[in-house]
Short mmCIF file of C-alpha atoms and ligand atoms in Angstrom, two decimals:
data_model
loop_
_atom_site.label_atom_id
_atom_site.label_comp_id
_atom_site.label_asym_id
_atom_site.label_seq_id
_atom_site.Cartn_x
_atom_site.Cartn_y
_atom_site.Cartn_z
CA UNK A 1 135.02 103.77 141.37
CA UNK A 2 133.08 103.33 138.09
CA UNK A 3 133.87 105.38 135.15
CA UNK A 4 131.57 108.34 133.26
CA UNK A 5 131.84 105.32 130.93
CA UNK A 6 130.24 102.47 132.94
CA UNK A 7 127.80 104.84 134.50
CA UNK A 8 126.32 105.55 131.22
CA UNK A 9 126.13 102.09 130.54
CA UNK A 10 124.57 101.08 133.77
CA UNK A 11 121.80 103.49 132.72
CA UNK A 12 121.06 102.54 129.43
CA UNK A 13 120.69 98.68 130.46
CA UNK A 14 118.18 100.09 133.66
CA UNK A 15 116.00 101.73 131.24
CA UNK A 16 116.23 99.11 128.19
CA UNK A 17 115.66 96.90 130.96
CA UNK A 18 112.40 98.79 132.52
CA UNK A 19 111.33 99.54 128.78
CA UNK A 20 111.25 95.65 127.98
CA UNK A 21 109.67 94.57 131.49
CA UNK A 22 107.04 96.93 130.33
CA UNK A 23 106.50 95.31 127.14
CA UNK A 24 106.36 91.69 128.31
CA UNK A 25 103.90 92.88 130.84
CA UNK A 26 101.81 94.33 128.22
CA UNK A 27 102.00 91.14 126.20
CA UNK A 28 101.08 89.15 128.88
CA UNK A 29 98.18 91.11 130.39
CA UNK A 30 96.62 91.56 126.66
CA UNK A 31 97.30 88.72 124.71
CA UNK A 32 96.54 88.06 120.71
CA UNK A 33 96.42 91.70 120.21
CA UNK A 34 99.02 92.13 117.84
CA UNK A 35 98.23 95.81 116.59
CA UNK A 36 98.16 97.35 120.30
CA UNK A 37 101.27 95.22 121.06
CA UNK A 38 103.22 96.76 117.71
CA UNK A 39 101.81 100.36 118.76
CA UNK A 40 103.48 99.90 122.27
CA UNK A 41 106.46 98.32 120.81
CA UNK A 42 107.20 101.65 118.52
CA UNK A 43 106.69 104.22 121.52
CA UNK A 44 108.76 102.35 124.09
CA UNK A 45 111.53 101.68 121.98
CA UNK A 46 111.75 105.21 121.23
CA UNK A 47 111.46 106.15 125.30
CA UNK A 48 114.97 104.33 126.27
CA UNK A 49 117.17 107.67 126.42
CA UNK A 50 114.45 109.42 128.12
CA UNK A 51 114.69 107.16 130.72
CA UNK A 52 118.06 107.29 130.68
CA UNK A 53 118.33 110.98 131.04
CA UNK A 54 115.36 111.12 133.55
CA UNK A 55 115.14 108.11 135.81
CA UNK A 56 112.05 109.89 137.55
CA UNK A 57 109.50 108.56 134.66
CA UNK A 58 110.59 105.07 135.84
CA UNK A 59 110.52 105.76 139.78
CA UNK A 60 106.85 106.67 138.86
CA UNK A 61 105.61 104.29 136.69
CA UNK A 62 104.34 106.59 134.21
CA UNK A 63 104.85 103.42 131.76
CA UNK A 64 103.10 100.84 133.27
CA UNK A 65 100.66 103.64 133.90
CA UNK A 66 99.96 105.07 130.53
CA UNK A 67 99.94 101.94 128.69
CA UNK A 68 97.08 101.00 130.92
CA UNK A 69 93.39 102.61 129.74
CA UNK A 70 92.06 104.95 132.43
CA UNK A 71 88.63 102.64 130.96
CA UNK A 72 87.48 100.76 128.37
CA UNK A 73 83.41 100.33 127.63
CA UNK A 74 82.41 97.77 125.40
CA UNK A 75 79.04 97.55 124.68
CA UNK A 76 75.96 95.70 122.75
CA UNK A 77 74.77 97.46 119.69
CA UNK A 78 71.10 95.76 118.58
CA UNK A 79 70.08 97.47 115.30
CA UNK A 80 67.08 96.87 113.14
CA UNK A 81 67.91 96.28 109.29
CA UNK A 82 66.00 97.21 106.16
CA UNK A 83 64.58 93.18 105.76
CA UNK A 84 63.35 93.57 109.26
CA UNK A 85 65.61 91.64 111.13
CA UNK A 86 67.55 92.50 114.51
CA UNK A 87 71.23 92.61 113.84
CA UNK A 88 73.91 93.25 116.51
CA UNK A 89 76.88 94.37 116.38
CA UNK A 90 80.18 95.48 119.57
CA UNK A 91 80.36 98.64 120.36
CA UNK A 92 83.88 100.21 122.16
CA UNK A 93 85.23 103.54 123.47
CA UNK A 94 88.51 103.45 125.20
CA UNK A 95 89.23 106.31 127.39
CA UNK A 96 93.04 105.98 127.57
CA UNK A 97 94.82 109.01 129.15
CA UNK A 98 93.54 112.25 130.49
CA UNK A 99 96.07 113.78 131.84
CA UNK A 100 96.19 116.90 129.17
CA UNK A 101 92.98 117.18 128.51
CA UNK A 102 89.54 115.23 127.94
CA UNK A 103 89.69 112.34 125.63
CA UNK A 104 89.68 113.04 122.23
CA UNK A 105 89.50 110.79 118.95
CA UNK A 106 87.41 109.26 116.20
CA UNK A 107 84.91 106.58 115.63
CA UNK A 108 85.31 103.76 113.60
CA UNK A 109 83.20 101.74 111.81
CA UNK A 110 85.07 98.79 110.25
CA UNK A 111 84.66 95.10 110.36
CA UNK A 112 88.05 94.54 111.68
CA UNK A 113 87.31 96.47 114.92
CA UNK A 114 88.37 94.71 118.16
CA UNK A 115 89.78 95.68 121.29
CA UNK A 116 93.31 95.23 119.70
CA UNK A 117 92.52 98.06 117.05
CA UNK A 118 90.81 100.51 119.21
CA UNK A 119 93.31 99.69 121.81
CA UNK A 120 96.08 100.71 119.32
CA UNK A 121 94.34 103.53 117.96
CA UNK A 122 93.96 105.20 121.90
CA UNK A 123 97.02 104.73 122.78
CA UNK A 124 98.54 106.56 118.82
CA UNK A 125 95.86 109.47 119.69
CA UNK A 126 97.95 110.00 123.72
CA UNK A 127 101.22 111.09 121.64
CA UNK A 128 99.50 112.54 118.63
CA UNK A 129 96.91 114.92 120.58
CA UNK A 130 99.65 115.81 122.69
CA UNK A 131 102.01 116.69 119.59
CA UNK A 132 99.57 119.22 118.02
CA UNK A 133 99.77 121.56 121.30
CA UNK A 134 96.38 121.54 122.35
CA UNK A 135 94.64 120.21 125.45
CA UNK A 136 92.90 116.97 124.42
CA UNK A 137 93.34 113.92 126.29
CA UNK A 138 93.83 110.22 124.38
CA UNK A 139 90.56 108.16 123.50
CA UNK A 140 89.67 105.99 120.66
CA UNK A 141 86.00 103.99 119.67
CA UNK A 142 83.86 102.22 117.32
CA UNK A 143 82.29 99.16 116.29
CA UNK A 144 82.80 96.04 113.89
CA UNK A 145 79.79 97.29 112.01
CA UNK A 146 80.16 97.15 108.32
CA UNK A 147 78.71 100.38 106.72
CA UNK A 148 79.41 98.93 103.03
CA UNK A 149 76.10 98.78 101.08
CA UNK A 150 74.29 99.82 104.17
CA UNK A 151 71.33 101.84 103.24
CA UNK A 152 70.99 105.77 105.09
CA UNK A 153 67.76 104.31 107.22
CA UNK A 154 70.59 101.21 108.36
CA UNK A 155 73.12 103.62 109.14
CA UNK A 156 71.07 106.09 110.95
CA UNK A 157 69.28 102.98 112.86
CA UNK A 158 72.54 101.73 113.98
CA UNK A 159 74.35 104.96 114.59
CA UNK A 160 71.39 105.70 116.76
CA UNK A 161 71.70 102.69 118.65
CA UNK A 162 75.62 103.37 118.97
CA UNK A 163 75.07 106.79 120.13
CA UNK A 164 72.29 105.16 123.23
CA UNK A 165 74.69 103.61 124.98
CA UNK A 166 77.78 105.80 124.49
CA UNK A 167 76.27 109.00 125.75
CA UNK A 168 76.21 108.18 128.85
CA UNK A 169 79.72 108.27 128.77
CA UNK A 170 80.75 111.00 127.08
CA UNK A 171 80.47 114.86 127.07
CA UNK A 172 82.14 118.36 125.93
CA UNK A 173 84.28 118.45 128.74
CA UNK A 174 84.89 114.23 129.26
CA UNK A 175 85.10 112.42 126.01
CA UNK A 176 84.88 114.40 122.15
CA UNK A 177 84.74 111.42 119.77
CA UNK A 178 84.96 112.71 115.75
CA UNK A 179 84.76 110.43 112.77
CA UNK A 180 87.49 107.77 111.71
CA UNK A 181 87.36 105.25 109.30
CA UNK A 182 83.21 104.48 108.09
CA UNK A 183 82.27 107.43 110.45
CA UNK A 184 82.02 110.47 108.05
CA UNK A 185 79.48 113.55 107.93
CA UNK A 186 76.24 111.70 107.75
CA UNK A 187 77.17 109.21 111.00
CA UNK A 188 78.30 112.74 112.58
CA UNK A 189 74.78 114.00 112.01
CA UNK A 190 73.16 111.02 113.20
CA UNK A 191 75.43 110.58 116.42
CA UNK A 192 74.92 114.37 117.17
CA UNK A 193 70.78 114.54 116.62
CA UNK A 194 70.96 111.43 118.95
CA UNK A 195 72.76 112.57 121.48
CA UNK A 196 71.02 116.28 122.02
CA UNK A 197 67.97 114.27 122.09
CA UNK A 198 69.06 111.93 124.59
CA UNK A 199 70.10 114.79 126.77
CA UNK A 200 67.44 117.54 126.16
CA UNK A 201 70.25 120.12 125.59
CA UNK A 202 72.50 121.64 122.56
CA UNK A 203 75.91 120.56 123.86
CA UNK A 204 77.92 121.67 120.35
CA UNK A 205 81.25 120.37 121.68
CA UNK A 206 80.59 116.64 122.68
CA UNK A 207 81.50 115.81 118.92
CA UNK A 208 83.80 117.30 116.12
CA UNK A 209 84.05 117.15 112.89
CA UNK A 210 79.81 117.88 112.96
CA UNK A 211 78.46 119.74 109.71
CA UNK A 212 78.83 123.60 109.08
CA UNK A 213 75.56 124.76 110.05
CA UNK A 214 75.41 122.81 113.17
CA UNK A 215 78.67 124.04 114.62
CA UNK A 216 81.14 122.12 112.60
CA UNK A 217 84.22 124.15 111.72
CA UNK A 218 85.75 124.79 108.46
CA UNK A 219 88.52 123.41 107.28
CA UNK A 220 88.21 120.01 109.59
CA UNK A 221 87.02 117.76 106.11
CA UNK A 222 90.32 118.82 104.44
CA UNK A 223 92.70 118.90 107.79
CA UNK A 224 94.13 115.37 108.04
CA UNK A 225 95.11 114.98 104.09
CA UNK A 226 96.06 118.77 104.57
CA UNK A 227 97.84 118.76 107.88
CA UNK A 228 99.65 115.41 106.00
CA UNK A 229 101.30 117.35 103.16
CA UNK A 230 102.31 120.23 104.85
CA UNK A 231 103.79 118.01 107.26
CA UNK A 232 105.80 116.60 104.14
CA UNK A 233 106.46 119.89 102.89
CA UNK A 234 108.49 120.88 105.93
CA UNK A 235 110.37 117.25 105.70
CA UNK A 236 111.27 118.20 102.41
CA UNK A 237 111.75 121.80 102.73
CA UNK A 238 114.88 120.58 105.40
CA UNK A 239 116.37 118.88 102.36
CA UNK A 240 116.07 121.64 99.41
CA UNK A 241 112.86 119.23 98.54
CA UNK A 242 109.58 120.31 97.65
CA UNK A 243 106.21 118.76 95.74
CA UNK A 244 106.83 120.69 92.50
CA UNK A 245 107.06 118.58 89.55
CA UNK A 246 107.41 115.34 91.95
CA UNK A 247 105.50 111.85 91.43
CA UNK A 248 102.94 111.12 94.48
CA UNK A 249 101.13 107.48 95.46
CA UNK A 250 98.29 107.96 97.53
CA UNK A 251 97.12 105.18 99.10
CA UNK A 252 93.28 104.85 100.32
CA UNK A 253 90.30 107.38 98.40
CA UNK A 254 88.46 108.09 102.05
CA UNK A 255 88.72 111.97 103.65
CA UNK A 256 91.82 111.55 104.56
CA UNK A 257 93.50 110.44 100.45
CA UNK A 258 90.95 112.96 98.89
CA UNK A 259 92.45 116.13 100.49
CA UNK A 260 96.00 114.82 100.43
CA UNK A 261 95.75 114.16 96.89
CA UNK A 262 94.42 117.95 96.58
CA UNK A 263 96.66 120.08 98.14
CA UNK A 264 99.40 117.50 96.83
CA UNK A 265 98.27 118.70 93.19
CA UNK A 266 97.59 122.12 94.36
CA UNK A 267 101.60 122.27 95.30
CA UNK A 268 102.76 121.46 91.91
CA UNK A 269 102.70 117.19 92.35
CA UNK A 270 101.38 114.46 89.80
CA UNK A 271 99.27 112.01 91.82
CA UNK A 272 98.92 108.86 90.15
CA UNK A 273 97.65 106.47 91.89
CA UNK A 274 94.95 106.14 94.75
CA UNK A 275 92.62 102.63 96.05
CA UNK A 276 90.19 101.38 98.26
CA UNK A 277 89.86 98.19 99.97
CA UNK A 278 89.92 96.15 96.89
CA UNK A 279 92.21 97.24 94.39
CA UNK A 280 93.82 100.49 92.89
CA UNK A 281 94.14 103.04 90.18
CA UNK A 282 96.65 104.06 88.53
CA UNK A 283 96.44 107.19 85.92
CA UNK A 284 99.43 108.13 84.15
CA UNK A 285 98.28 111.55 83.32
CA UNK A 286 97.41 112.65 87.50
CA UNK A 287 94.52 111.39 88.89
CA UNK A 288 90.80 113.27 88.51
CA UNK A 289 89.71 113.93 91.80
CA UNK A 290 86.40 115.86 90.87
CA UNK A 291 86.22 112.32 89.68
CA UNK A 292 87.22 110.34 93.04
CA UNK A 293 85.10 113.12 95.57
CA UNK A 294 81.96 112.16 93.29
CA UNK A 295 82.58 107.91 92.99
CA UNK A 296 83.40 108.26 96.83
CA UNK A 297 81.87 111.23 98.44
CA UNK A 298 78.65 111.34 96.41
CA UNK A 299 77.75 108.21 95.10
CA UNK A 300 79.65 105.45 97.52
CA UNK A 301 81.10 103.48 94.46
CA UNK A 302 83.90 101.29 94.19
CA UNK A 303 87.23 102.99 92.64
CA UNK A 304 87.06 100.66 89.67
CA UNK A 305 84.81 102.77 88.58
CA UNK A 306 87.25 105.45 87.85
CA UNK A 307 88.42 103.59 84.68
CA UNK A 308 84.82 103.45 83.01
CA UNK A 309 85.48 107.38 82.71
CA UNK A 310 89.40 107.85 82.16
CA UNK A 311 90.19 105.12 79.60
CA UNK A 312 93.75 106.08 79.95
CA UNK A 313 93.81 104.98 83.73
CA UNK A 314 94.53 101.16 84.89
CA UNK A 315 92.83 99.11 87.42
CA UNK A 316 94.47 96.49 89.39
CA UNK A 317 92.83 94.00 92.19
CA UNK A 318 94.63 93.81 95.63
CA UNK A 319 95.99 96.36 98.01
CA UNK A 320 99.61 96.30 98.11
CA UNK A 321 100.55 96.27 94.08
CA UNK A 322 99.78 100.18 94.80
CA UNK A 323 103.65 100.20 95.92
CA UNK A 324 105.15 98.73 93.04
CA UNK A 325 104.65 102.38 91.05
CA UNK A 326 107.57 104.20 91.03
CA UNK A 327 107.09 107.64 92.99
CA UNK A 328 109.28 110.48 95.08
CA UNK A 329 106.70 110.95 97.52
CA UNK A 330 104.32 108.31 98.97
CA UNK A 331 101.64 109.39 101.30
CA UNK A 332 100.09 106.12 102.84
CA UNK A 333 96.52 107.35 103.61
CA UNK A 334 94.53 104.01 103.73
CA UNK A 335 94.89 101.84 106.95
CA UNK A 336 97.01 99.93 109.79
CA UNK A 337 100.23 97.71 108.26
CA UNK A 338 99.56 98.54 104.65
CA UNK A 339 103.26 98.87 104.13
CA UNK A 340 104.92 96.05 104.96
CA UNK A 341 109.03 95.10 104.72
CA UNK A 342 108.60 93.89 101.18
CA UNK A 343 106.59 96.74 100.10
CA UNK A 344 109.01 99.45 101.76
CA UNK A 345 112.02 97.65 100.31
CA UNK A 346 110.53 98.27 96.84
CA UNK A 347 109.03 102.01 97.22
CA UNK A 348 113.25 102.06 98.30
CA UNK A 349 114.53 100.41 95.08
CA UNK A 350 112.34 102.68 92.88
CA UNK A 351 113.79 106.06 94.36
CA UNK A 352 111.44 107.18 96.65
CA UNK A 353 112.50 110.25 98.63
CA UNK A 354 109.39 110.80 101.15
CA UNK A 355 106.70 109.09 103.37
CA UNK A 356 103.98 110.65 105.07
CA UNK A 357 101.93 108.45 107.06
CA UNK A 358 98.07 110.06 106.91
CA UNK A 359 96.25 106.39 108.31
CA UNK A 360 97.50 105.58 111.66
CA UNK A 361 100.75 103.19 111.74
CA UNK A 362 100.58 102.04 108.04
CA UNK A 363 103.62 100.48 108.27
CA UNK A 364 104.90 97.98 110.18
CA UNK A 365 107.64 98.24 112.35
CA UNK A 366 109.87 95.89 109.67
CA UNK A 367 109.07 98.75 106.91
CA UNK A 368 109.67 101.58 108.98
CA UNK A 369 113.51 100.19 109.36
CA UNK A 370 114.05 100.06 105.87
CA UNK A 371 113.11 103.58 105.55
CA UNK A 372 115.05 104.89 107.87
CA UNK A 373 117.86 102.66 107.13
CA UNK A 374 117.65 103.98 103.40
CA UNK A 375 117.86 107.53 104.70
CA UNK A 376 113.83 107.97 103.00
CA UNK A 377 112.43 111.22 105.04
CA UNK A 378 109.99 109.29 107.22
CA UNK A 379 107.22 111.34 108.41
CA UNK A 380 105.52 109.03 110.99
CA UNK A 381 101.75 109.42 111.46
CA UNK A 382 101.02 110.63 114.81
CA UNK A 383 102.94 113.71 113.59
CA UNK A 384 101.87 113.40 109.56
CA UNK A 385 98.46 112.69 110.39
CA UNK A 386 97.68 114.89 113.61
CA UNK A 387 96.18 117.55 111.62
CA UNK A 388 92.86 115.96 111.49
CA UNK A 389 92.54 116.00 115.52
CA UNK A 390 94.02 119.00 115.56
CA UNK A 391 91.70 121.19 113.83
CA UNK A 392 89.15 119.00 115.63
CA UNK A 393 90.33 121.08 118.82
CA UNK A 394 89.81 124.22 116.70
CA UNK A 395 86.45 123.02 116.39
CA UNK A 396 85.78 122.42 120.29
CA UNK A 397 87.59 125.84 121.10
CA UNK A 398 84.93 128.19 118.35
CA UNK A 399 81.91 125.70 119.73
CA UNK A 400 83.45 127.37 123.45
CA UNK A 401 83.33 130.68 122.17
CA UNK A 402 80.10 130.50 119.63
CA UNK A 403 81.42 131.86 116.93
CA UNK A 404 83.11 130.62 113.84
CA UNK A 405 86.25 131.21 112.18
CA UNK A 406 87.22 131.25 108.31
CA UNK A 407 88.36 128.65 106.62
CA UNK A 408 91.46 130.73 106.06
CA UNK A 409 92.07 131.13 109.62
CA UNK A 410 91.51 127.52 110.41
CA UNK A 411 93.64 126.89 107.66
CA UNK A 412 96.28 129.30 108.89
CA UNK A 413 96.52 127.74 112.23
CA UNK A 414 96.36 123.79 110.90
CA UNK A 415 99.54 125.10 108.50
CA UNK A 416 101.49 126.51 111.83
CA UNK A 417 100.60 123.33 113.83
CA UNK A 418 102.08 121.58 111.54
CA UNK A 419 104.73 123.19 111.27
CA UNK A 420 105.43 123.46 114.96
CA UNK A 421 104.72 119.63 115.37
CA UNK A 422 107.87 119.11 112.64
CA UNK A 423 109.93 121.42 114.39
CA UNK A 424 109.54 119.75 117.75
CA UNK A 425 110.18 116.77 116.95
CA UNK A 426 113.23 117.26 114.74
CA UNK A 427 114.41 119.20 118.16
CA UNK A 428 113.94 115.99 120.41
CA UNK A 429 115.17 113.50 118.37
CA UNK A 430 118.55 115.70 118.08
CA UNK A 431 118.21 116.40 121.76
CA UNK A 432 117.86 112.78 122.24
CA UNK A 433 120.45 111.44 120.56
CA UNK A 434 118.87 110.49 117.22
CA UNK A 435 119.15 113.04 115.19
CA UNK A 436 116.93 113.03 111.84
CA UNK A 437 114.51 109.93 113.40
CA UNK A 438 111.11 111.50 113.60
CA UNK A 439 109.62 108.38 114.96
CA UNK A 440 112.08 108.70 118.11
CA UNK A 441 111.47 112.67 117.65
CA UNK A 442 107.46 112.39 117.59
CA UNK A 443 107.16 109.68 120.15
CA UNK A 444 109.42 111.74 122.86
CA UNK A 445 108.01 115.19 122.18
CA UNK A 446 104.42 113.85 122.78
CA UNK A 447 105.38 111.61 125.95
CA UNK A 448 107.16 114.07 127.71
CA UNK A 449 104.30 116.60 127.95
CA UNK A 450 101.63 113.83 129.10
CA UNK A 451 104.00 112.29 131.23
CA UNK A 452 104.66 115.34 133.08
CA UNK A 453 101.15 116.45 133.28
CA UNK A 454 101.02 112.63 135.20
CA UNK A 455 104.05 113.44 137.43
CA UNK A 456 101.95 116.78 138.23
CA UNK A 457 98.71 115.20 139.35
CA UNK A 458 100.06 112.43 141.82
CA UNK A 459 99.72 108.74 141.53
CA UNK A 460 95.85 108.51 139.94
N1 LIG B 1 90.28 109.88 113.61
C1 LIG B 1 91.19 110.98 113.51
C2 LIG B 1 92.53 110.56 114.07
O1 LIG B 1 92.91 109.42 113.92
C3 LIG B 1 90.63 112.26 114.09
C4 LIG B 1 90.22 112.20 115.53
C5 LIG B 1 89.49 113.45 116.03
O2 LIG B 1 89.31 114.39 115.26
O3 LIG B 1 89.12 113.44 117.20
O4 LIG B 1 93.27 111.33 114.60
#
């Protein structure tokens, strides 16, 4: 007879052994795309003592099942550009996993689009949607267009053509794409006045994130860098931690940095530094964001600009050097694998107590060992950065009811979403056997809920 012992044993190998067949598989079926594969990686890792307390996810293949898109559409965008001539660019939307809801998540705009990254980003949004308690499915699209030094008449050409081809697949109760990175306000517009003209009827819910007098909410421009530091609050809260009179590095000077950096100050934090895609500031006296919403928002300028009009304030060229500036809190707000094991190691040496992911996976699976090796609170960012989609569903749910709420009841609600989406995951990781790991916490708390939403609805 085997002992409690070997038992126990003979389950964890099963699942470590089902959670690595998995993997290969999804090597081997999608190959050179690194991002999706390190997005897979993260969640399955994490899934080994759910499998080992509940062999049923295994005996139905929820795995191999929800790391396969329910569809992926990839599409030709031709677009017509100021000199006259025909440009064209790929267009995607991956409809990953419906089981909770319809799919829900962002555009983006960004040279570096591929199937890898929107791959990645659908499969984040599964866990994340289902984290913030609402019923919205996973999805994830966008386009290797480059909206830098695009003109309005290029972006509204192109958006247009973006929007021709994608409406046929989506809807208010199918598909809700909202902006990402390169997909702000104006592209909202643009996709929206496109796609009620396409279909001859106001459908207010087929997009979020729209403006507010066109059935936009309030409250959904300032949710993700919001939803972010409340998130960190709660981390820190645990610990007898707070923002007051703490040191902050933002990374990134998009939606998401912008309204982390103010509610950061707003709690009592210096920010000091903040970038863009080629280099970063660095203000000793706590970064000017009237200054930052106007080079960014208003005028689409470069962050070097910043200098020019805060002569106490530093610019440096490149990305990463943001890390080297000593901080407590650091709120990585900019894009995918911006933190990598050398960076992490050094934001470790200089003290720093917090991370709150607000782009989606800005660290690398190397950096997000050190920090939890070093005992840093690790806030990871389908749970730090879910408060963007989240009010996003707010949006879809007044858009149901035609009506709007204030922007201190949407506020309200982001605030107890995020709290709730700390507390559960805090409660599965300690259920699960890793007490204090938020990744394992965050990545269990939103599988369980899809998968047995799966389980519910039969082998489809
Ligand atoms: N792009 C955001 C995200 O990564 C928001 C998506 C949405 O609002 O649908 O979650």
């Amino acid at each position: 007879m085997a002992t409690v012992q070997e038992v126990k044993q003979d389950a964890l190998q099963t699942a470590k052994k089902y959670v690595n067949d998995v993997y290969e598989t999804v090597k081997k079926c999608n190959p050179h795309e690194n991002e999706f594969h390190q997005a897979v990686k993260e969640i399955l890792d994490s899934l080994v003592p759910v499998f080992v307390k509940h062999p049923k996810y295994m005996n139905n293949a929820i795995l191999e099942r929800i790391v396969e898109p329910e569809r992926i559409i990839s599409f030709r965008v031709p677009w017509v550009d100021d000199q006259g001539k025909v440009q064209v660019n790929r267009g995607f939307r991956v409809q990953f996993n419906s089981a909770i809801g319809p799919y829900k998540g962002g555009l983006r705009f960004h040279p570096s689009v591929n199937a890898s990254i929107i791959k990645f980003l659908g499969f984040e949004q599964i866990f994340k949607n289902s984290l913030t308690g609402q019923p919205i499915g996973g999805g994830k699209g966008g386009s290797d267009f480059d909206p830098k030094g695009k003109s309005d008449m290029e972006i509204m050409r192109f958006t247009q053509s973006f929007m021709t081809e994608l409406c046929k697949y989506i809807g208010p109760d199918t598909d809700v794409p909202a902006g990402d990175i390169g997909v702000g306000g104006r592209e909202i517009g643009f996709l929206f006045g496109q796609y009620k003209k396409i279909r001859g009827g106001y459908e207010a819910g087929v997009l979020t994130g729209k403006g507010l007098g066109y059935g936009g909410s309030l409250a959904r421009t300032e949710a993700t860098g919001y939803g972010a530091v409340y998130f960190v609050q709660e981390m820190l809260k645990d610990q007898g931690l707070s923002f007051t009179g703490s040191t902050v590095v933002v990374s990134g000077s998009g939606n998401v940095s912008i309204y982390a950096i103010e509610k950061a100050t707003e709690l009592g934090a210096k920010v000091v530094a903040c970038s863009d895609s080629n280099g970063y500031i660095y203000d000793p006296n706590g970064i000017n964001l009237d200054t930052v919403k106007r080079l960014k928002e208003v005028e689409r300028k470069r962050i070097h600009e910043y200098v020019q009009e805060h002569p106490q304030a530093q610019y440096f060229e490149g990305c990463t050097g943001i890390w080297s500036i000593p901080c407590d809190i650091a709120l990585p707000c900019a894009t995918q694998n911006e933190i990598n094991e050398a960076s992490a190691k050094l934001l470790v040496a200089n003290g720093v107590k917090a991370i709150g992911e607000g782009a989606n996976m800005p660290s690398t699976l190397e950096a997000i060992d050190v920090f939890l090796n070093n005992k840093v609170l690790f806030g990871p960012a389908k749970a730090a950065n879910a408060g963007g989609v989240a009010v996003s569903a707010l949006e879809m749910a007044q858009n149901s009811m035609r009506l709007a709420w204030t922007f201190e009841e949407v506020d309200a609600k982001l605030h107890q979403i995020m709290v709730n989406i700390y507390r559960n995951s805090v409660k599965a990781a300690d259920e699960y056997g890793h007490p204090g790991n938020l990744v394992v916490g965050a990545n269990i708390a939103g599988f369980l809920k899809v998968a047995d939403a799966m389980m519910a609805q039969g082998i489809i």
